[in-house]
Amino acid sequence: MKRNVYMAVALLAAGLVSCQKEPGFKVEGEVSGAADKMLYLEQSGLEGIVPLDSVELDNSGTFRFSQARPMSPEFYRLRIDDKVINFSVDSTETVTFKADYPNFATAYQVEGSENNTKIKELVLLQADLQANVDRLSQSGLPAGDIQDSLMTLVNAYKDQVKHNYIFKGPNMTYAYFALFQTLNGYMIFDPLTNREDIKCFAAVATSLNNQYPHADRSRNLYNMVIKGMKNTRKPQTKEMELPEGVVKEASIIDIPLMDIQGNVRHLTDLKGKVVLIDFTAYSTPTSGAHNLALREIYTKYAAQGLEIYQVSLDANEHFWKTAADNLPWICVRDPQGSYSTYVNLYGVTQLPTAFLVNRNNELSVRVDEKTNLEEAIKSLL
């Protein structure tokens, strides 16, 4: 009888323990001027946005969410309509926000987390960069000047973020957040083809892997670094052999690659047109402005016989197809990327790199910073 009583007590105690909630984190605060608006708590996962909870705000604007503590640092966001506040959580902390609805995404106050204070700083820096780039694209300056100014803005931004956020605290979640900021939809830091940027990813990957070796984000970041290192590894010097049939004209090397519809497009089939060969990668932060400048030139001169043959070296085929879908010229992709035969044959050492071909399929101009592209095209037309 006593044994049965002891067993019942033990089972009851075990049940009480199992009913206790796992330790979690809390997100609370208030949003003024947002009565009757829905506030959503969402997780920014590797696979996309995952909805977690929501509340309809009243006149006081107060809210409070509770969620289980993540096993490793994770990223979340508060959203009202299309206005978003990004933040991270790595413990059972309580993060407090105060904001007003019109300036919800930028003018909020955050307490309880150094990481989230830094994330806000990064958000404001990126918003300022985007505003400067938008003003530049509407300035009416020549395409070459816009490209130069854009590179100056982006490089200055990257230098600031590298030194003040990434290398200063590679073990902090704000450093991870900085790696994946975007400009015009493209990543500012390039983890696949830019050696200096890969160093930034490697610094954060090493710290994250030491602390959370089994976390999905650790493995994902590590894999990106390995892929980037392979992409940028200097090939052994050897004599270049031309593939059979690759030279079809006296002064042009044919490039037969597939477009987004799966059709093989030969560069030499464009004889009779003035062709701009453009080696590029849509994943680079300058790609948006670069293609914007090309679109202006193409719109102006396509009817006179200009064609653009754009060779993408992007590693992700789906990303390339999505980015190239609305471009009006010939878009092909070389799946070999920086190891491509054509990259070597054309002596491409940086992106973008462009060449002009005259109507006789003769290579005429290697475009550089001194080239007035529009004038060069007009002279060949």
Short mmCIF file of C-alpha atoms in Angstrom, two decimals:
data_model
loop_
_atom_site.label_atom_id
_atom_site.label_comp_id
_atom_site.label_asym_id
_atom_site.label_seq_id
_atom_site.Cartn_x
_atom_site.Cartn_y
_atom_site.Cartn_z
CA MET A 1 0.00 0.00 0.00
CA LYS A 2 2.76 2.40 0.99
CA ARG A 3 4.62 1.58 -2.24
CA ASN A 4 1.57 2.56 -4.29
CA VAL A 5 1.29 5.86 -2.41
CA TYR A 6 4.96 6.65 -3.04
CA MET A 7 4.54 5.91 -6.75
CA ALA A 8 1.47 8.15 -6.98
CA VAL A 9 3.31 11.02 -5.29
CA ALA A 10 6.29 10.58 -7.61
CA LEU A 11 4.09 10.57 -10.72
CA LEU A 12 2.24 13.66 -9.50
CA ALA A 13 5.53 15.50 -8.92
CA ALA A 14 6.77 14.52 -12.37
CA GLY A 15 3.54 15.79 -13.91
CA LEU A 16 3.85 19.11 -12.11
CA VAL A 17 7.43 19.53 -13.39
CA SER A 18 6.44 18.69 -16.97
CA CYS A 19 3.66 21.27 -16.86
CA GLN A 20 6.08 24.06 -16.03
CA LYS A 21 6.80 26.25 -19.04
CA GLU A 22 10.18 26.32 -20.67
CA PRO A 23 12.09 29.58 -20.01
CA GLY A 24 11.27 32.17 -22.63
CA PHE A 25 11.78 35.74 -23.73
CA LYS A 26 9.40 38.67 -23.68
CA VAL A 27 8.79 41.54 -26.08
CA GLU A 28 6.75 44.41 -24.75
CA GLY A 29 6.18 48.12 -25.12
CA GLU A 30 3.79 50.61 -26.64
CA VAL A 31 3.03 52.09 -30.04
CA SER A 32 1.28 55.44 -30.10
CA GLY A 33 -1.11 56.49 -32.86
CA ALA A 34 -1.85 52.88 -33.86
CA ALA A 35 -5.28 52.22 -32.33
CA ASP A 36 -7.11 49.33 -34.05
CA LYS A 37 -3.96 48.37 -35.96
CA MET A 38 -2.69 44.77 -35.90
CA LEU A 39 0.82 44.30 -34.48
CA TYR A 40 2.54 41.08 -35.54
CA LEU A 41 5.46 39.23 -33.98
CA GLU A 42 7.35 37.25 -36.64
CA GLN A 43 10.53 35.20 -36.78
CA SER A 44 13.03 35.99 -39.55
CA GLY A 45 14.22 32.44 -40.20
CA LEU A 46 16.63 31.08 -42.80
CA GLU A 47 13.67 29.80 -44.79
CA GLY A 48 11.69 33.02 -44.59
CA ILE A 49 9.28 34.88 -42.31
CA VAL A 50 7.35 32.78 -39.78
CA PRO A 51 4.31 34.33 -38.01
CA LEU A 52 4.34 33.77 -34.23
CA ASP A 53 1.74 35.98 -32.58
CA SER A 54 -0.37 39.10 -33.07
CA VAL A 55 -2.48 41.59 -31.15
CA GLU A 56 -4.91 44.36 -32.05
CA LEU A 57 -3.66 47.55 -30.43
CA ASP A 58 -6.03 49.73 -28.43
CA ASN A 59 -5.78 53.45 -27.64
CA SER A 60 -3.00 52.84 -25.10
CA GLY A 61 -0.90 51.04 -27.71
CA THR A 62 0.59 48.65 -25.13
CA PHE A 63 1.55 45.10 -26.09
CA ARG A 64 3.29 42.08 -24.63
CA PHE A 65 4.44 38.89 -26.34
CA SER A 66 6.07 35.81 -24.81
CA GLN A 67 7.88 33.08 -26.73
CA ALA A 68 10.11 30.12 -25.91
CA ARG A 69 13.81 30.94 -25.74
CA PRO A 70 15.65 29.99 -28.95
CA MET A 71 18.38 27.35 -28.69
CA SER A 72 20.80 29.77 -30.39
CA PRO A 73 20.59 33.48 -31.32
CA GLU A 74 17.62 34.19 -33.57
CA PHE A 75 16.12 37.16 -35.37
CA TYR A 76 12.60 38.44 -35.05
CA ARG A 77 10.58 41.43 -36.12
CA LEU A 78 7.60 43.49 -35.07
CA ARG A 79 5.40 44.53 -37.99
CA ILE A 80 2.50 46.94 -38.48
CA ASP A 81 1.31 47.04 -42.10
CA ASP A 82 4.59 47.26 -44.08
CA LYS A 83 6.56 48.94 -41.26
CA VAL A 84 9.10 46.64 -39.59
CA ILE A 85 11.35 46.69 -36.52
CA ASN A 86 14.08 44.02 -36.64
CA PHE A 87 15.59 42.64 -33.43
CA SER A 88 17.46 39.62 -32.09
CA VAL A 89 17.10 37.37 -29.05
CA ASP A 90 19.72 35.03 -27.57
CA SER A 91 18.49 34.44 -24.03
CA THR A 92 15.49 34.80 -21.71
CA GLU A 93 15.70 38.55 -21.97
CA THR A 94 12.92 41.12 -22.03
CA VAL A 95 13.15 43.59 -24.90
CA THR A 96 11.13 46.79 -24.62
CA PHE A 97 10.13 49.00 -27.54
CA LYS A 98 8.48 52.40 -27.69
CA ALA A 99 7.45 53.84 -31.05
CA ASP A 100 4.86 55.92 -32.85
CA TYR A 101 3.06 54.53 -35.86
CA PRO A 102 4.24 57.00 -38.58
CA ASN A 103 7.94 56.45 -37.73
CA PHE A 104 7.59 52.90 -36.44
CA ALA A 105 10.52 51.41 -38.40
CA THR A 106 13.16 54.07 -37.74
CA ALA A 107 12.38 56.32 -34.76
CA TYR A 108 11.67 53.62 -32.16
CA GLN A 109 13.38 53.33 -28.78
CA VAL A 110 14.70 49.97 -27.60
CA GLU A 111 15.79 48.92 -24.11
CA GLY A 112 17.24 45.78 -22.61
CA SER A 113 19.69 44.72 -25.31
CA GLU A 114 22.99 46.08 -26.64
CA ASN A 115 22.58 43.93 -29.74
CA ASN A 116 19.27 45.54 -30.59
CA THR A 117 20.59 49.05 -30.01
CA LYS A 118 23.32 48.28 -32.56
CA ILE A 119 20.83 46.73 -34.98
CA LYS A 120 18.85 49.97 -34.87
CA GLU A 121 22.04 51.92 -35.65
CA LEU A 122 22.67 49.66 -38.66
CA VAL A 123 19.09 50.09 -39.88
CA LEU A 124 19.45 53.87 -39.78
CA LEU A 125 22.83 53.77 -41.54
CA GLN A 126 21.43 51.57 -44.30
CA ALA A 127 18.36 53.79 -44.69
CA ASP A 128 20.66 56.80 -45.10
CA LEU A 129 22.72 54.94 -47.72
CA GLN A 130 19.59 53.97 -49.63
CA ALA A 131 18.36 57.57 -49.60
CA ASN A 132 21.72 58.81 -50.96
CA VAL A 133 21.67 56.18 -53.71
CA ASP A 134 18.10 57.09 -54.66
CA ARG A 135 19.05 60.76 -54.93
CA LEU A 136 22.07 59.84 -57.02
CA SER A 137 20.03 57.78 -59.47
CA GLN A 138 17.71 60.76 -60.01
CA SER A 139 20.51 63.32 -60.34
CA GLY A 140 20.66 63.29 -64.13
CA LEU A 141 24.43 62.79 -64.10
CA PRO A 142 26.10 60.72 -66.84
CA ALA A 143 25.97 56.97 -66.23
CA GLY A 144 29.72 56.74 -65.65
CA ASP A 145 29.66 59.45 -63.00
CA ILE A 146 26.71 57.79 -61.26
CA GLN A 147 28.58 54.47 -61.21
CA ASP A 148 31.71 56.07 -59.71
CA SER A 149 29.74 57.95 -57.06
CA LEU A 150 27.77 54.83 -56.20
CA MET A 151 30.94 52.82 -55.68
CA THR A 152 32.29 55.56 -53.41
CA LEU A 153 29.13 55.55 -51.30
CA VAL A 154 29.00 51.76 -50.99
CA ASN A 155 32.70 51.35 -50.21
CA ALA A 156 32.56 54.05 -47.52
CA TYR A 157 29.53 52.35 -45.98
CA LYS A 158 31.22 48.94 -46.01
CA ASP A 159 34.38 50.31 -44.40
CA GLN A 160 32.35 51.92 -41.61
CA VAL A 161 30.31 48.80 -40.91
CA LYS A 162 33.33 46.49 -41.09
CA HIS A 163 35.31 48.38 -38.47
CA ASN A 164 32.53 49.53 -36.16
CA TYR A 165 30.28 46.48 -36.15
CA ILE A 166 31.59 43.31 -37.83
CA PHE A 167 35.23 43.16 -36.77
CA LYS A 168 34.51 44.97 -33.49
CA GLY A 169 32.07 42.31 -32.29
CA PRO A 170 32.07 39.23 -34.55
CA ASN A 171 30.46 37.19 -31.76
CA MET A 172 27.50 39.58 -31.49
CA THR A 173 24.22 39.13 -33.32
CA TYR A 174 24.40 42.67 -34.71
CA ALA A 175 27.53 41.63 -36.65
CA TYR A 176 25.56 38.79 -38.25
CA PHE A 177 22.73 41.20 -39.03
CA ALA A 178 25.18 43.58 -40.74
CA LEU A 179 26.38 40.88 -43.13
CA PHE A 180 22.94 40.50 -44.70
CA GLN A 181 21.91 44.11 -45.19
CA THR A 182 20.76 44.96 -48.70
CA LEU A 183 20.75 47.90 -51.11
CA ASN A 184 18.13 47.95 -53.88
CA GLY A 185 17.43 44.33 -53.02
CA TYR A 186 21.06 43.20 -53.39
CA MET A 187 23.41 42.20 -50.57
CA ILE A 188 25.88 44.97 -49.72
CA PHE A 189 28.51 42.46 -48.59
CA ASP A 190 29.24 39.78 -51.20
CA PRO A 191 30.02 36.39 -49.61
CA LEU A 192 30.70 34.56 -52.86
CA THR A 193 33.02 36.62 -55.07
CA ASN A 194 34.56 39.44 -53.00
CA ARG A 195 37.62 38.33 -51.02
CA GLU A 196 37.49 41.20 -48.53
CA ASP A 197 33.80 40.62 -47.87
CA ILE A 198 34.40 36.90 -47.38
CA LYS A 199 36.78 37.83 -44.53
CA CYS A 200 33.86 39.56 -42.80
CA PHE A 201 31.67 36.47 -43.15
CA ALA A 202 34.56 34.26 -41.95
CA ALA A 203 35.07 36.35 -38.79
CA VAL A 204 31.41 36.03 -37.78
CA ALA A 205 31.20 32.38 -38.87
CA THR A 206 34.18 31.45 -36.68
CA SER A 207 32.73 33.14 -33.59
CA LEU A 208 29.24 31.75 -34.14
CA ASN A 209 30.54 28.25 -34.83
CA ASN A 210 32.60 28.27 -31.61
CA GLN A 211 29.58 29.22 -29.51
CA TYR A 212 26.81 27.37 -31.36
CA PRO A 213 28.39 24.66 -33.53
CA HIS A 214 25.10 22.81 -34.12
CA ALA A 215 22.95 25.85 -34.96
CA ASP A 216 21.50 26.10 -38.47
CA ARG A 217 22.79 29.65 -38.84
CA SER A 218 26.31 28.54 -37.90
CA ARG A 219 26.34 25.79 -40.52
CA ASN A 220 24.78 28.05 -43.16
CA LEU A 221 27.32 30.83 -42.59
CA TYR A 222 30.21 28.37 -42.58
CA ASN A 223 29.05 26.87 -45.89
CA MET A 224 28.83 30.33 -47.45
CA VAL A 225 32.42 31.08 -46.42
CA ILE A 226 33.71 27.78 -47.83
CA LYS A 227 31.91 28.39 -51.12
CA GLY A 228 33.23 31.95 -51.33
CA MET A 229 36.78 30.80 -50.66
CA LYS A 230 36.50 28.22 -53.43
CA ASN A 231 35.10 30.80 -55.83
CA THR A 232 37.93 33.26 -55.19
CA ARG A 233 40.81 30.81 -54.98
CA LYS A 234 43.48 31.77 -57.47
CA PRO A 235 43.71 29.10 -60.18
CA GLN A 236 47.07 27.55 -60.87
CA THR A 237 48.87 29.23 -63.74
CA LYS A 238 48.68 27.15 -66.85
CA GLU A 239 48.59 27.66 -70.57
CA MET A 240 45.11 28.55 -71.72
CA GLU A 241 43.70 26.17 -74.31
CA LEU A 242 40.80 27.38 -76.42
CA PRO A 243 37.85 24.98 -76.64
CA GLU A 244 37.41 23.58 -80.11
CA GLY A 245 35.30 25.87 -82.28
CA VAL A 246 35.23 28.71 -79.78
CA VAL A 247 36.88 31.18 -82.19
CA LYS A 248 34.54 31.79 -85.09
CA GLU A 249 35.79 35.17 -86.22
CA ALA A 250 39.23 36.67 -86.54
CA SER A 251 38.94 38.95 -83.52
CA ILE A 252 36.06 37.73 -81.36
CA ILE A 253 35.70 34.68 -79.13
CA ASP A 254 32.23 33.16 -79.29
CA ILE A 255 30.25 32.73 -76.06
CA PRO A 256 27.50 30.11 -76.37
CA LEU A 257 25.46 30.16 -73.13
CA MET A 258 21.82 29.57 -72.17
CA ASP A 259 19.37 32.40 -71.53
CA ILE A 260 16.61 32.28 -68.91
CA GLN A 261 14.32 30.39 -71.34
CA GLY A 262 16.94 27.65 -71.78
CA ASN A 263 17.93 28.68 -75.32
CA VAL A 264 21.61 28.74 -76.26
CA ARG A 265 22.54 32.26 -77.40
CA HIS A 266 25.75 32.65 -79.44
CA LEU A 267 27.60 35.94 -79.26
CA THR A 268 28.69 35.50 -82.89
CA ASP A 269 25.04 35.30 -84.04
CA LEU A 270 24.79 39.04 -83.37
CA LYS A 271 26.99 39.99 -86.33
CA GLY A 272 25.58 43.14 -87.93
CA LYS A 273 24.84 44.77 -84.57
CA VAL A 274 26.98 46.80 -82.21
CA VAL A 275 27.23 44.58 -79.14
CA LEU A 276 28.04 45.50 -75.55
CA ILE A 277 29.39 42.38 -73.82
CA ASP A 278 28.81 42.84 -70.11
CA PHE A 279 30.24 40.42 -67.53
CA THR A 280 28.39 40.98 -64.26
CA ALA A 281 26.81 39.44 -61.16
CA TYR A 282 23.35 40.51 -60.08
CA SER A 283 24.18 39.67 -56.44
CA THR A 284 26.69 42.54 -56.17
CA PRO A 285 25.49 45.72 -54.44
CA THR A 286 26.22 47.90 -57.49
CA SER A 287 24.25 45.75 -59.93
CA GLY A 288 21.01 47.70 -59.60
CA ALA A 289 22.56 51.05 -60.51
CA HIS A 290 24.71 49.43 -63.20
CA ASN A 291 21.71 47.91 -64.96
CA LEU A 292 19.77 51.14 -64.56
CA ALA A 293 22.52 52.97 -66.47
CA LEU A 294 22.59 50.26 -69.15
CA ARG A 295 18.82 50.43 -69.54
CA GLU A 296 18.99 54.15 -70.35
CA ILE A 297 21.59 53.52 -73.06
CA TYR A 298 19.75 50.48 -74.43
CA THR A 299 16.45 52.35 -74.65
CA LYS A 300 18.14 55.15 -76.55
CA TYR A 301 20.15 53.09 -79.07
CA ALA A 302 18.54 49.63 -79.43
CA ALA A 303 16.50 50.76 -82.44
CA GLN A 304 19.73 51.91 -84.12
CA GLY A 305 21.36 48.49 -83.83
CA LEU A 306 22.72 48.20 -80.29
CA GLU A 307 22.45 44.87 -78.47
CA ILE A 308 23.62 43.96 -74.97
CA TYR A 309 24.92 40.46 -74.33
CA GLN A 310 25.05 40.23 -70.53
CA VAL A 311 26.92 37.31 -68.95
CA SER A 312 25.95 36.61 -65.34
CA LEU A 313 28.45 34.89 -63.05
CA ASP A 314 25.92 34.49 -60.22
CA ALA A 315 26.19 31.20 -58.33
CA ASN A 316 22.45 30.93 -57.69
CA GLU A 317 20.57 30.07 -60.88
CA HIS A 318 17.13 30.86 -59.48
CA PHE A 319 18.30 34.26 -58.24
CA TRP A 320 19.78 35.01 -61.68
CA LYS A 321 16.55 34.08 -63.48
CA THR A 322 14.50 36.25 -61.15
CA ALA A 323 16.85 39.24 -61.46
CA ALA A 324 17.15 38.97 -65.25
CA ASP A 325 13.48 38.34 -65.96
CA ASN A 326 12.56 41.97 -66.69
CA LEU A 327 15.71 43.04 -68.53
CA PRO A 328 15.15 43.80 -72.23
CA TRP A 329 18.49 42.53 -73.58
CA ILE A 330 20.11 39.10 -73.91
CA CYS A 331 20.83 37.66 -70.45
CA VAL A 332 22.86 34.46 -70.17
CA ARG A 333 24.58 32.79 -67.23
CA ASP A 334 27.88 30.96 -66.98
CA PRO A 335 27.47 28.26 -64.29
CA GLN A 336 31.25 28.07 -63.89
CA GLY A 337 31.29 31.57 -62.39
CA SER A 338 34.74 33.01 -61.82
CA TYR A 339 36.29 29.73 -63.06
CA SER A 340 34.65 30.21 -66.46
CA THR A 341 36.69 29.69 -69.61
CA TYR A 342 35.23 32.91 -70.98
CA VAL A 343 36.24 34.89 -67.89
CA ASN A 344 39.82 33.80 -68.50
CA LEU A 345 39.72 34.24 -72.26
CA TYR A 346 38.37 37.78 -71.99
CA GLY A 347 40.68 38.68 -69.11
CA VAL A 348 37.89 39.56 -66.68
CA THR A 349 39.39 40.43 -63.29
CA GLN A 350 36.57 42.46 -61.75
CA LEU A 351 32.82 42.94 -62.10
CA PRO A 352 31.33 44.51 -64.02
CA THR A 353 33.67 44.29 -67.03
CA ALA A 354 32.45 45.27 -70.49
CA PHE A 355 33.57 45.21 -74.12
CA LEU A 356 32.22 46.73 -77.33
CA VAL A 357 32.00 44.70 -80.54
CA ASN A 358 31.47 46.41 -83.90
CA ARG A 359 29.03 45.30 -86.59
CA ASN A 360 31.67 43.02 -88.16
CA ASN A 361 32.03 40.93 -84.98
CA GLU A 362 35.34 42.59 -84.17
CA LEU A 363 36.31 43.41 -80.61
CA SER A 364 36.76 47.20 -80.62
CA VAL A 365 36.81 48.62 -77.09
CA ARG A 366 37.51 47.31 -73.60
CA VAL A 367 35.40 49.61 -71.43
CA ASP A 368 37.17 51.16 -68.44
CA GLU A 369 36.74 54.16 -66.14
CA LYS A 370 38.09 56.48 -68.84
CA THR A 371 35.65 55.30 -71.50
CA ASN A 372 32.72 57.51 -72.43
CA LEU A 373 30.45 54.55 -73.09
CA GLU A 374 27.70 56.43 -74.87
CA GLU A 375 30.12 58.19 -77.22
CA ALA A 376 31.92 54.91 -77.95
CA ILE A 377 28.62 53.23 -78.85
CA LYS A 378 27.55 56.13 -81.08
CA SER A 379 30.85 56.00 -82.96
CA LEU A 380 30.35 52.30 -83.73
CA LEU A 381 26.71 52.74 -84.72
#
